PDB file of C-alpha atoms in Angstrom:
ATOM      1  CA  UNK A   1    -173.709 -71.316 -76.562  1.00 57.00           C
ATOM      2  CA  UNK A   2    -177.102 -72.552 -75.273  1.00 52.00           C
ATOM      3  CA  UNK A   3    -177.701 -76.401 -73.566  1.00 54.00           C
ATOM      4  CA  UNK A   4    -177.865 -78.475 -76.910  1.00 48.00           C
ATOM      5  CA  UNK A   5    -174.462 -77.093 -78.079  1.00 48.00           C
ATOM      6  CA  UNK A   6    -172.903 -77.592 -74.787  1.00 49.00           C
ATOM      7  CA  UNK A   7    -173.979 -81.507 -75.220  1.00 51.00           C
ATOM      8  CA  UNK A   8    -173.069 -81.687 -78.746  1.00 48.00           C
ATOM      9  CA  UNK A   9    -169.797 -80.315 -77.596  1.00 55.00           C
ATOM     10  CA  UNK A  10    -169.124 -82.735 -74.745  1.00 58.00           C
ATOM     11  CA  UNK A  11    -170.138 -85.738 -77.424  1.00 56.00           C
ATOM     12  CA  UNK A  12    -167.964 -84.380 -79.228  1.00 56.00           C
ATOM     13  CA  UNK A  13    -164.959 -84.495 -77.000  1.00 60.00           C
ATOM     14  CA  UNK A  14    -166.105 -87.977 -75.735  1.00 58.00           C
ATOM     15  CA  UNK A  15    -165.787 -89.273 -79.862  1.00 58.00           C
ATOM     16  CA  UNK A  16    -162.211 -87.912 -80.002  1.00 60.00           C
ATOM     17  CA  UNK A  17    -161.349 -89.799 -77.035  1.00 65.00           C
ATOM     18  CA  UNK A  18    -162.280 -93.033 -78.878  1.00 71.00           C
ATOM     19  CA  UNK A  19    -161.157 -94.309 -81.845  1.00 70.00           C
ATOM     20  CA  UNK A  20    -164.219 -94.609 -84.084  1.00 71.00           C
ATOM     21  CA  UNK A  21    -164.567 -98.428 -84.449  1.00 69.00           C
ATOM     22  CA  UNK A  22    -164.090 -98.465 -80.467  1.00 75.00           C
ATOM     23  CA  UNK A  23    -167.024 -95.800 -79.675  1.00 83.00           C
ATOM     24  CA  UNK A  24    -169.978 -98.666 -79.384  1.00 84.00           C
ATOM     25  CA  UNK A  25    -167.390-100.829 -76.856  1.00 90.00           C
ATOM     26  CA  UNK A  26    -166.546 -97.766 -74.938  1.00 90.00           C
ATOM     27  CA  UNK A  27    -170.213 -96.832 -74.869  1.00 91.00           C
ATOM     28  CA  UNK A  28    -171.565-100.148 -73.849  1.00 93.00           C
ATOM     29  CA  UNK A  29    -168.774-100.494 -70.804  1.00 95.00           C
ATOM     30  CA  UNK A  30    -169.635 -96.724 -69.614  1.00 96.00           C
ATOM     31  CA  UNK A  31    -173.460 -98.298 -69.767  1.00 96.00           C
ATOM     32  CA  UNK A  32    -172.426-101.226 -68.349  1.00 97.00           C
ATOM     33  CA  UNK A  33    -170.336 -99.545 -65.217  1.00 97.00           C
ATOM     34  CA  UNK A  34    -173.507 -96.884 -65.005  1.00 96.00           C
ATOM     35  CA  UNK A  35    -175.575-100.080 -64.526  1.00 96.00           C
ATOM     36  CA  UNK A  36    -173.240-101.358 -61.774  1.00 94.00           C
ATOM     37  CA  UNK A  37    -172.791-104.518 -63.910  1.00 97.00           C
ATOM     38  CA  UNK A  38    -168.747-103.926 -64.062  1.00 97.00           C
ATOM     39  CA  UNK A  39    -166.443-102.239 -61.565  1.00 96.00           C
ATOM     40  CA  UNK A  40    -164.726 -99.161 -62.544  1.00 96.00           C
ATOM     41  CA  UNK A  41    -161.796-100.868 -63.388  1.00 97.00           C
ATOM     42  CA  UNK A  42    -163.343-103.464 -65.038  1.00 97.00           C
ATOM     43  CA  UNK A  43    -165.057-101.157 -67.075  1.00 97.00           C
ATOM     44  CA  UNK A  44    -162.428 -99.207 -68.584  1.00 96.00           C
ATOM     45  CA  UNK A  45    -160.357-102.619 -69.372  1.00 97.00           C
ATOM     46  CA  UNK A  46    -163.509-103.722 -71.764  1.00 95.00           C
ATOM     47  CA  UNK A  47    -163.538-100.445 -73.330  1.00 93.00           C
ATOM     48  CA  UNK A  48    -160.385-100.361 -74.230  1.00 92.00           C
ATOM     49  CA  UNK A  49    -159.097 -97.723 -72.688  1.00 92.00           C
ATOM     50  CA  UNK A  50    -157.128 -96.544 -70.076  1.00 94.00           C
ATOM     51  CA  UNK A  51    -158.476 -96.002 -66.683  1.00 96.00           C
ATOM     52  CA  UNK A  52    -158.141 -92.413 -66.814  1.00 94.00           C
ATOM     53  CA  UNK A  53    -158.934 -92.269 -70.397  1.00 93.00           C
ATOM     54  CA  UNK A  54    -161.818 -93.962 -68.984  1.00 95.00           C
ATOM     55  CA  UNK A  55    -162.369 -91.846 -65.842  1.00 96.00           C
ATOM     56  CA  UNK A  56    -162.578 -88.744 -68.376  1.00 93.00           C
ATOM     57  CA  UNK A  57    -164.708 -90.208 -70.832  1.00 92.00           C
ATOM     58  CA  UNK A  58    -167.500 -90.667 -68.433  1.00 95.00           C
ATOM     59  CA  UNK A  59    -167.403 -87.468 -66.766  1.00 93.00           C
ATOM     60  CA  UNK A  60    -167.921 -86.410 -70.570  1.00 90.00           C
ATOM     61  CA  UNK A  61    -170.888 -88.535 -69.936  1.00 91.00           C
ATOM     62  CA  UNK A  62    -171.967 -87.036 -67.198  1.00 92.00           C
ATOM     63  CA  UNK A  63    -171.411 -90.689 -65.437  1.00 95.00           C
ATOM     64  CA  UNK A  64    -170.335 -89.734 -61.811  1.00 93.00           C
ATOM     65  CA  UNK A  65    -167.363 -92.165 -61.147  1.00 94.00           C
ATOM     66  CA  UNK A  66    -167.978 -91.825 -57.413  1.00 87.00           C
ATOM     67  CA  UNK A  67    -171.761 -92.428 -56.214  1.00 81.00           C
ATOM     68  CA  UNK A  68    -172.382 -91.771 -52.045  1.00 82.00           C
ATOM     69  CA  UNK A  69    -174.229 -94.350 -50.039  1.00 84.00           C
ATOM     70  CA  UNK A  70    -175.815 -94.290 -47.053  1.00 85.00           C
ATOM     71  CA  UNK A  71    -172.176 -94.832 -45.395  1.00 89.00           C
ATOM     72  CA  UNK A  72    -170.505 -91.478 -46.961  1.00 87.00           C
ATOM     73  CA  UNK A  73    -171.742 -88.779 -44.349  1.00 88.00           C
ATOM     74  CA  UNK A  74    -170.622 -90.959 -41.712  1.00 91.00           C
ATOM     75  CA  UNK A  75    -167.091 -91.205 -42.991  1.00 91.00           C
ATOM     76  CA  UNK A  76    -167.035 -87.920 -43.603  1.00 90.00           C
ATOM     77  CA  UNK A  77    -167.648 -86.871 -39.932  1.00 92.00           C
ATOM     78  CA  UNK A  78    -164.996 -89.736 -39.007  1.00 94.00           C
ATOM     79  CA  UNK A  79    -162.426 -88.027 -41.505  1.00 92.00           C
ATOM     80  CA  UNK A  80    -163.117 -84.771 -40.486  1.00 92.00           C
ATOM     81  CA  UNK A  81    -163.095 -85.876 -36.561  1.00 92.00           C
ATOM     82  CA  UNK A  82    -159.761 -87.440 -37.475  1.00 92.00           C
ATOM     83  CA  UNK A  83    -158.032 -84.831 -39.176  1.00 92.00           C
ATOM     84  CA  UNK A  84    -159.161 -81.905 -36.549  1.00 91.00           C
ATOM     85  CA  UNK A  85    -157.317 -84.199 -34.109  1.00 90.00           C
ATOM     86  CA  UNK A  86    -153.850 -84.210 -35.745  1.00 88.00           C
ATOM     87  CA  UNK A  87    -151.417 -81.356 -34.786  1.00 84.00           C
ATOM     88  CA  UNK A  88    -151.147 -78.451 -37.271  1.00 77.00           C
ATOM     89  CA  UNK A  89    -147.307 -78.355 -37.612  1.00 62.00           C
ATOM     90  CA  UNK A  90    -146.036 -74.648 -37.940  1.00 55.00           C
ATOM     91  CA  UNK A  91    -143.406 -74.193 -41.000  1.00 50.00           C
TER      92      UNK A  91
END
């Protein structure tokens, strides 16, 4: 299976997730989310899909649901530090 076959398979999967009459609406909502014009929840609502279905749809379109920003690395360090300070319970 080459890269084009994989992409066509992803497109087929995304179309199977969305009703034929709602494909344009879902695609527009995904585009607005990707361009940061709509939040995840607003885009899901606009698409007519449930939040979990919309996240799956975005995944099939290779659109990141979470995009790290400048604070992400520092937040991860803080989380790691906090987690390492917790006592490990013995089972």
